[in-house]
Coordinates of C-alpha atoms and ligand atoms in Angstrom, one line a residue:
M16 CA -6.4 -10.9 -26.9
S17 CA -5.1 -8.5 -24.2
K18 CA -5.5 -9.4 -20.6
S19 CA -7.9 -7.7 -18.2
A20 CA -7.5 -7.0 -14.5
L21 CA -9.7 -5.7 -11.7
I22 CA -8.0 -3.7 -9.0
T23 CA -9.7 -2.9 -5.7
G24 CA -8.1 0.1 -4.0
V25 CA -7.2 1.6 -7.4
T26 CA -7.5 5.1 -5.9
G27 CA -4.8 4.3 -3.3
Q28 CA -1.0 4.6 -3.5
D29 CA -0.4 1.1 -4.8
G30 CA -3.5 0.9 -6.9
S31 CA -2.5 3.9 -8.9
Y32 CA 1.0 2.6 -9.7
L33 CA -0.3 -0.9 -10.5
A34 CA -2.9 0.6 -12.9
E35 CA -0.1 2.4 -14.7
L36 CA 2.0 -0.7 -14.8
L37 CA -0.8 -2.9 -16.2
L38 CA -1.9 -0.2 -18.8
A39 CA 1.7 -0.1 -20.0
K40 CA 1.6 -3.9 -20.5
G41 CA -1.5 -3.6 -22.6
Y42 CA -4.1 -4.7 -20.1
T43 CA -7.6 -3.5 -19.9
V44 CA -7.8 -2.3 -16.3
H45 CA -11.0 -2.1 -14.2
G46 CA -10.9 -0.2 -11.0
L47 CA -13.2 -0.5 -8.0
V48 CA -13.9 2.9 -6.6
R49 CA -15.9 3.4 -3.4
R50 CA -18.5 6.2 -3.2
S51 CA -17.2 9.4 -1.6
S52 CA -18.8 12.8 -1.0
S53 CA -15.7 14.4 -2.5
F54 CA -13.4 13.4 -5.4
N55 CA -11.2 10.4 -4.4
T56 CA -9.5 9.8 -7.7
E57 CA -6.6 12.3 -7.5
R58 CA -4.0 9.6 -7.8
I59 CA -5.4 8.3 -11.1
D60 CA -6.7 11.5 -12.6
H61 CA -3.7 11.5 -15.0
I62 CA -4.8 8.2 -16.5
Y63 CA -8.6 8.7 -16.2
Q64 CA -10.7 7.9 -19.3
G65 CA -14.2 9.4 -19.3
P66 CA -17.2 7.1 -19.9
Q67 CA -17.8 8.7 -23.4
E68 CA -14.3 7.7 -24.6
A69 CA -14.2 4.9 -27.2
N70 CA -12.2 1.8 -26.5
R71 CA -11.3 2.6 -22.9
S72 CA -8.5 0.7 -21.3
L73 CA -9.2 2.0 -17.8
V74 CA -12.8 1.7 -16.6
L75 CA -13.9 2.6 -13.1
H76 CA -16.8 0.9 -11.3
H77 CA -18.5 2.0 -8.0
A78 CA -18.6 -0.8 -5.4
D79 CA -17.4 -1.5 -1.9
L80 CA -15.5 -4.3 -0.2
S81 CA -18.3 -4.4 2.4
D82 CA -20.9 -5.2 -0.4
G83 CA -20.5 -8.9 -1.3
V84 CA -23.4 -8.9 -3.8
A85 CA -21.8 -6.0 -5.7
L86 CA -18.5 -7.9 -5.9
V87 CA -20.2 -11.0 -7.3
N88 CA -22.1 -8.9 -9.9
L89 CA -18.9 -7.1 -10.9
L90 CA -16.8 -10.2 -11.3
R91 CA -19.5 -12.1 -13.2
D92 CA -19.9 -9.2 -15.6
L93 CA -16.1 -8.4 -16.1
Q94 CA -14.6 -11.9 -15.9
P95 CA -11.1 -10.5 -15.5
D96 CA -8.0 -12.6 -15.9
E97 CA -6.5 -11.2 -12.7
V98 CA -7.9 -9.6 -9.6
Y99 CA -5.7 -7.5 -7.3
N100 CA -7.2 -6.9 -3.8
L101 CA -5.5 -3.7 -2.7
G102 CA -8.6 -2.2 -1.0
A103 CA -8.4 -1.8 2.8
Q104 CA -8.6 0.4 5.8
S105 CA -4.9 0.4 5.8
H106 CA -3.9 2.8 8.6
V107 CA -2.6 0.8 11.7
R108 CA -3.2 3.6 14.2
V109 CA -6.7 4.2 12.9
S110 CA -7.5 0.5 13.2
F111 CA -7.4 0.9 17.0
D112 CA -10.1 3.5 16.8
A113 CA -12.2 1.6 14.2
P114 CA -11.4 -2.0 14.9
L115 CA -14.7 -3.5 13.7
Y116 CA -14.8 -1.5 10.5
T117 CA -11.2 -2.5 9.8
G118 CA -12.0 -6.1 10.4
D119 CA -14.9 -5.9 8.1
V120 CA -13.3 -4.1 5.1
T121 CA -9.6 -5.3 5.5
G122 CA -10.3 -8.8 6.8
L123 CA -13.8 -9.9 5.7
G124 CA -13.5 -7.9 2.5
A125 CA -10.7 -10.2 1.3
L126 CA -13.0 -13.2 2.0
R127 CA -15.9 -11.6 0.3
L128 CA -13.8 -11.1 -2.8
L129 CA -12.5 -14.7 -2.8
E130 CA -16.1 -16.0 -2.4
A131 CA -17.3 -13.6 -5.1
V132 CA -14.8 -15.2 -7.5
R133 CA -16.0 -18.6 -6.5
A134 CA -19.7 -17.7 -6.6
S135 CA -19.5 -16.1 -10.0
G136 CA -17.9 -19.3 -11.4
I137 CA -15.1 -17.5 -13.2
S138 CA -11.5 -18.6 -13.6
T139 CA -9.3 -15.7 -12.4
R140 CA -6.0 -15.3 -10.6
V141 CA -6.2 -13.4 -7.2
Y142 CA -3.6 -11.3 -5.5
Q143 CA -4.2 -10.6 -1.8
A144 CA -2.3 -7.6 -0.4
S145 CA -1.0 -9.1 2.8
S146 CA 1.3 -7.2 5.1
S147 CA 4.4 -7.4 7.2
E148 CA 2.1 -6.1 10.0
M149 CA 1.0 -9.8 10.3
F150 CA 4.5 -10.5 11.8
G151 CA 4.0 -7.9 14.5
A152 CA 6.0 -9.0 17.5
A153 CA 7.9 -11.8 15.8
P154 CA 11.6 -10.9 15.9
P155 CA 13.3 -10.0 12.6
P156 CA 14.4 -10.9 10.0
Q157 CA 11.0 -12.1 8.9
N158 CA 10.3 -14.4 5.9
E159 CA 7.5 -16.7 4.6
S160 CA 8.1 -19.2 7.4
T161 CA 8.0 -16.7 10.3
P162 CA 4.9 -17.2 12.6
F163 CA 2.5 -14.4 12.7
H164 CA 2.0 -12.3 15.9
P165 CA -0.1 -9.3 14.9
R166 CA -0.2 -6.3 17.2
S167 CA -3.2 -4.3 15.9
P168 CA -6.8 -4.8 14.6
Y169 CA -5.3 -4.1 11.2
G170 CA -2.7 -6.8 11.6
C171 CA -5.3 -9.3 12.8
A172 CA -7.5 -8.5 9.8
K173 CA -4.6 -9.0 7.4
V174 CA -3.9 -12.4 9.0
F175 CA -7.6 -13.4 8.4
G176 CA -7.2 -12.3 4.7
Y177 CA -4.0 -14.2 4.4
W178 CA -5.4 -17.5 5.7
S179 CA -8.6 -17.1 3.7
T180 CA -6.5 -16.8 0.5
V181 CA -4.4 -19.9 1.4
N182 CA -7.7 -21.7 2.2
Y183 CA -9.3 -20.9 -1.1
R184 CA -6.2 -22.1 -2.8
E185 CA -6.2 -25.4 -0.9
A186 CA -10.0 -26.0 -0.8
Y187 CA -10.9 -24.9 -4.4
G188 CA -7.7 -25.0 -6.3
M189 CA -7.9 -21.3 -6.9
F190 CA -4.9 -19.5 -8.2
A191 CA -4.7 -17.2 -5.1
V192 CA -1.5 -15.7 -3.8
N193 CA -0.4 -13.5 -0.9
G194 CA 2.2 -10.8 -1.3
I195 CA 3.5 -10.1 2.1
L196 CA 4.8 -6.6 1.5
F197 CA 6.9 -4.6 3.9
N198 CA 6.4 -0.8 4.2
H199 CA 6.6 0.9 0.8
E200 CA 6.3 4.5 0.2
S201 CA 6.3 7.2 -2.6
P202 CA 5.3 10.7 -3.3
R203 CA 1.7 9.3 -3.5
R204 CA 1.8 7.9 0.0
G205 CA -1.1 9.0 2.2
E206 CA -0.2 12.1 4.2
T207 CA -0.7 10.5 7.6
F208 CA 1.7 7.6 7.2
V209 CA 5.0 8.6 9.0
T210 CA 7.3 8.9 5.9
R211 CA 5.0 11.2 4.0
K212 CA 4.0 13.1 7.2
I213 CA 7.7 13.8 7.6
T214 CA 8.6 14.7 4.0
R215 CA 5.5 16.9 3.7
A216 CA 6.5 18.7 6.9
V217 CA 10.0 19.2 5.7
A218 CA 8.7 20.9 2.5
R219 CA 6.2 23.1 4.4
I220 CA 8.8 24.1 7.1
Q221 CA 11.3 25.1 4.4
A222 CA 8.6 27.2 2.7
G223 CA 7.7 28.9 6.0
L224 CA 4.2 27.3 6.1
Q225 CA 4.8 25.1 9.3
D226 CA 7.0 25.5 12.3
R227 CA 6.7 22.2 14.2
L228 CA 6.3 18.4 13.4
Y229 CA 4.7 16.3 16.1
L230 CA 5.6 12.6 16.0
G231 CA 5.2 9.6 18.3
N232 CA 7.7 6.7 18.6
L233 CA 11.0 7.5 16.8
D234 CA 12.6 4.2 17.8
A235 CA 10.4 1.9 15.6
V236 CA 12.4 0.1 13.0
R237 CA 11.0 -0.4 9.5
D238 CA 12.1 -1.7 6.1
W239 CA 11.0 1.0 3.7
G240 CA 11.0 0.4 0.0
Y241 CA 9.7 2.3 -3.1
A242 CA 6.1 1.6 -4.1
P243 CA 6.5 1.5 -7.9
E244 CA 8.9 -1.4 -7.6
Y245 CA 6.6 -3.3 -5.2
V246 CA 3.6 -3.3 -7.6
D247 CA 5.9 -5.0 -10.2
A248 CA 6.4 -7.8 -7.7
M249 CA 2.6 -8.2 -7.3
W250 CA 2.3 -8.7 -11.1
R251 CA 5.2 -11.2 -11.2
M252 CA 3.4 -13.3 -8.6
L253 CA 0.4 -13.8 -10.8
Q254 CA 2.5 -14.7 -13.9
R255 CA 4.0 -17.8 -12.2
D256 CA 2.9 -21.3 -13.1
E257 CA 1.9 -22.1 -9.5
P258 CA 0.3 -19.9 -6.8
D259 CA 2.5 -19.2 -3.8
D260 CA 3.2 -16.6 -1.1
Y261 CA 6.1 -14.2 -1.2
V262 CA 7.8 -11.6 1.1
V263 CA 8.6 -8.4 -0.6
A264 CA 11.1 -6.1 1.2
T265 CA 14.5 -4.3 0.8
G266 CA 16.1 -6.1 3.8
E267 CA 17.5 -2.8 5.0
P268 CA 16.4 -1.5 8.4
A269 CA 16.0 2.2 9.5
T270 CA 14.5 3.8 12.5
V271 CA 11.8 6.5 12.2
R272 CA 14.5 8.9 13.7
Q273 CA 16.9 8.0 10.9
F274 CA 14.3 8.7 8.3
V275 CA 13.6 12.1 10.0
E276 CA 17.4 12.9 10.0
T277 CA 17.8 12.0 6.3
A278 CA 14.7 14.0 5.2
F279 CA 15.5 17.2 7.1
A280 CA 19.2 17.1 6.1
H281 CA 18.3 16.8 2.4
A282 CA 16.5 20.1 2.7
G283 CA 19.4 21.6 4.7
L284 CA 17.4 21.7 8.0
E285 CA 18.4 20.6 11.5
W286 CA 15.6 18.2 12.5
A287 CA 15.9 18.6 16.3
E288 CA 14.8 22.3 16.0
Y289 CA 11.4 21.3 14.6
V290 CA 10.5 17.8 15.7
R291 CA 8.5 17.4 19.0
Y292 CA 7.0 14.4 20.7
D293 CA 3.2 13.9 21.1
P294 CA 2.0 10.7 22.8
K295 CA -1.2 11.0 20.6
Y296 CA 0.8 9.2 17.9
E297 CA 1.8 6.2 20.0
R298 CA -0.1 2.9 19.4
P299 CA -1.6 0.8 22.3
S300 CA 0.7 -2.0 21.1
E301 CA 3.6 -1.2 18.8
V302 CA 5.4 -3.2 16.2
D303 CA 9.1 -2.6 17.2
A304 CA 11.0 -4.0 14.3
L305 CA 10.2 -5.2 10.8
I306 CA 13.1 -6.3 8.5
G307 CA 12.2 -8.5 5.6
D308 CA 14.1 -11.4 4.0
A309 CA 12.9 -11.3 0.3
S310 CA 15.2 -14.2 -0.9
K311 CA 12.3 -16.2 -2.2
A312 CA 11.0 -13.3 -4.3
H313 CA 14.5 -12.8 -5.6
D314 CA 15.1 -16.4 -6.5
L315 CA 11.6 -17.3 -7.9
L316 CA 10.3 -13.9 -9.2
G317 CA 13.6 -12.4 -10.2
W318 CA 12.6 -9.4 -8.1
K319 CA 14.9 -7.2 -6.0
A320 CA 14.5 -3.7 -4.5
S321 CA 16.8 -1.1 -6.0
V322 CA 15.7 2.0 -4.1
K323 CA 16.7 2.0 -0.5
V324 CA 15.6 4.2 2.4
E325 CA 18.0 7.1 2.0
E326 CA 17.2 7.5 -1.7
L327 CA 13.5 7.0 -1.0
A328 CA 13.6 9.9 1.6
R329 CA 15.2 12.2 -1.0
I330 CA 12.7 11.3 -3.7
M331 CA 9.8 12.1 -1.4
V332 CA 11.3 15.3 0.0
D333 CA 12.0 16.6 -3.5
A334 CA 8.5 15.7 -4.6
D335 CA 6.9 17.5 -1.7
I336 CA 9.1 20.6 -2.2
Q337 CA 7.9 20.7 -5.8
H338 CA 4.3 20.1 -4.6
V339 CA 4.5 23.0 -2.2
S340 CA 6.1 25.2 -4.8
D341 CA 3.4 24.4 -7.3
Q342 CA 0.7 25.1 -4.7
L343 CA 2.2 28.5 -3.8
A344 CA 2.5 29.4 -7.5
G345 CA -1.2 28.4 -8.0
A346 CA -0.2 25.8 -10.6
T347 CA -2.1 22.6 -11.3
V348 CA -0.4 20.0 -9.1
R349 CA 0.9 17.0 -11.1
I350 CA 0.1 13.5 -10.0
D351 CA 3.7 12.4 -10.5
R352 CA 4.9 15.0 -8.0
Ligands
NAP403 P1 -4.0 3.1 0.6 O1 -3.2 4.2 -0.1 O2 -4.5 3.4 2.0 O3 -5.2 2.7 -0.4 C1 -6.3 1.9 0.1 C2 -7.3 1.8 -1.0 O4 -8.4 1.0 -0.4 C3 -7.9 3.1 -1.4 O5 -8.1 3.1 -2.8 C4 -9.2 3.2 -0.7 O6 -10.2 4.0 -1.2 C5 -9.6 1.7 -0.7 N1 -10.7 1.4 0.2 C6 -10.8 1.7 1.5 N2 -11.9 1.2 2.1 C7 -12.6 0.6 1.0 C8 -13.8 -0.1 0.9 N3 -14.6 -0.2 2.0 N4 -14.2 -0.7 -0.2 C9 -13.3 -0.5 -1.3 N5 -12.2 0.1 -1.3 C10 -11.8 0.7 -0.1 O7 -3.1 1.8 0.7 P2 -1.8 1.4 -0.1 O8 -0.6 1.9 0.6 O9 -2.0 1.7 -1.5 O10 -1.8 -0.2 0.1 C11 -2.5 -1.1 -0.8 C12 -2.8 -2.4 0.0 O11 -1.6 -3.0 0.4 C13 -3.7 -2.2 1.2 O12 -4.5 -3.4 1.3 C14 -2.7 -2.2 2.4 O13 -3.3 -2.6 3.5 C15 -1.7 -3.2 1.9 N6 -0.3 -3.0 2.3 C16 0.3 -1.7 2.2 C17 1.6 -1.6 2.5 C18 2.3 -0.3 2.4 O14 3.4 -0.1 3.0 N7 1.8 0.7 1.6 C19 2.3 -2.7 3.0 C20 1.7 -3.9 3.1 C21 0.4 -4.1 2.7 P3 -10.2 5.7 -1.0 O15 -9.1 6.2 -2.0 O16 -11.5 6.1 -1.4 O17 -9.8 5.9 0.4
F7E404 O1 4.1 4.0 10.9 C1 5.8 5.3 13.9 C2 4.7 4.3 14.2 O2 1.8 4.6 10.1 C3 5.4 3.6 10.9 C4 0.8 0.7 6.4 O3 1.0 0.9 5.1 O4 3.0 -0.3 6.7 C5 2.2 0.7 7.2 O5 1.9 0.6 8.6 C6 6.0 3.7 12.3 C7 5.2 3.1 13.4 O6 3.1 2.7 9.0 C8 4.3 8.6 13.9 O7 4.4 4.1 15.5 C9 6.0 7.6 14.9 O8 6.1 2.4 14.3 O9 3.9 5.0 8.6 P1 3.2 4.2 9.6 P2 2.9 1.3 9.7 O10 2.2 1.3 10.9 O11 4.2 0.6 9.7 C10 2.4 -1.7 6.9 C11 3.4 -2.7 6.3 C12 1.0 -1.8 6.4 O12 0.6 -2.8 5.9 C13 0.1 -0.6 6.7 O13 -1.0 -0.7 5.8 O14 6.2 5.1 12.6 N1 5.4 6.7 14.1 N2 5.3 8.8 14.8 C14 4.3 7.3 13.5 N3 3.4 6.8 12.6 C15 2.5 7.7 12.1 N4 1.6 7.3 11.2 N5 2.4 9.0 12.6 C16 3.3 9.5 13.5 O15 3.2 10.7 13.9

């Protein structure tokens, strides 16, 4: 019998890569999709299987992390072997504008899912997408023992999700794990996160479609990895004999300024000619430096990042240049751009 998994956030960056990974392993993948007035499945269109297809291995279901009853019904009906909770309002800056909504979906949503697993009486392994944003102001390097000091409503909501996951493990013996993932990016990264904002601007500037890139704090330090490698770490956590929590990171720091320099240089552009400061992109409280220590994931999961920040920037710039070129040629844009 092949395994089955439910992914919340299947339409997001990580959800799309995880769905590909699990399908390649022979899983039946169920994806939770929230209702939108426009199509929101672009990242998974290339693996989409229509309702009329026989023996589907990817099945999409409408539900929402704010609707606990829908989650119970879905879990009771599907009884998946594994649940990956990747759904979230995941933008840190936006979480200052919509703090209650972020708390509801990103924080309480995790608890609703755990409680739905318990209420439906099924035996399933649960992955919670925890985040390095929980460390916030705690000085680097950060590992599984570093105390949390979140600096945004998003970070606070993720801390709630983290401890809810630990609590359901301790209280009910649930196989529930936290992956504490540091920033990870790809050509499928949302266009308003800083890496993709930069690489998309590089491609558009090179094509003559844009002449300025407005950014906020260039001094922030992040530990940027490659998303397809990070979803593999998620899967590995759920294959262990015992549930536990793991940091997933490259261990290599870079400033936003360094990412800008690498991305522009790769396209043969001088960044200082195009980049301008706009305080609009500053946060009320910033996370200055996140650098992960993923020794535990390396030792126990056999996981290690191979793509580091400079290669990541080049992968993303190349993909965005191809994307712009396809758009200008009127071609259908491929998802693996
Ligand atoms: P993402 O691209 O922003 O995807 C978020 C997903 O959540 C999307 O599928 C989105 O649906 C869905 N979603 C939003 N609100 C929802 C709701 N009310 N009900 C159900 N689904 C909802 O995020 P990502 O980068 O793939 O990250 C995946 C998870 O890992 C998130 O929980 C994020 O917070 C966490 N995380 C990310 C990173 C990172 O660097 N990428 C690091 C640590 C942790 P739509 O497509 O309709 O918007
Ligand atoms: O910002 C600075 C900004 O929005 C990175 C999410 O996936 O990773 C992500 O959160 C840094 C910050 O990601 C702009 O101030 C400068 O210091 O790309 P970001 P994030 O806030 O680190 C964590 C691990 C998650 O869990 C989150 O879900 O870049 N920055 N100028 C800017 N950031 C943005 N977005 N836009 C700018 O113009």
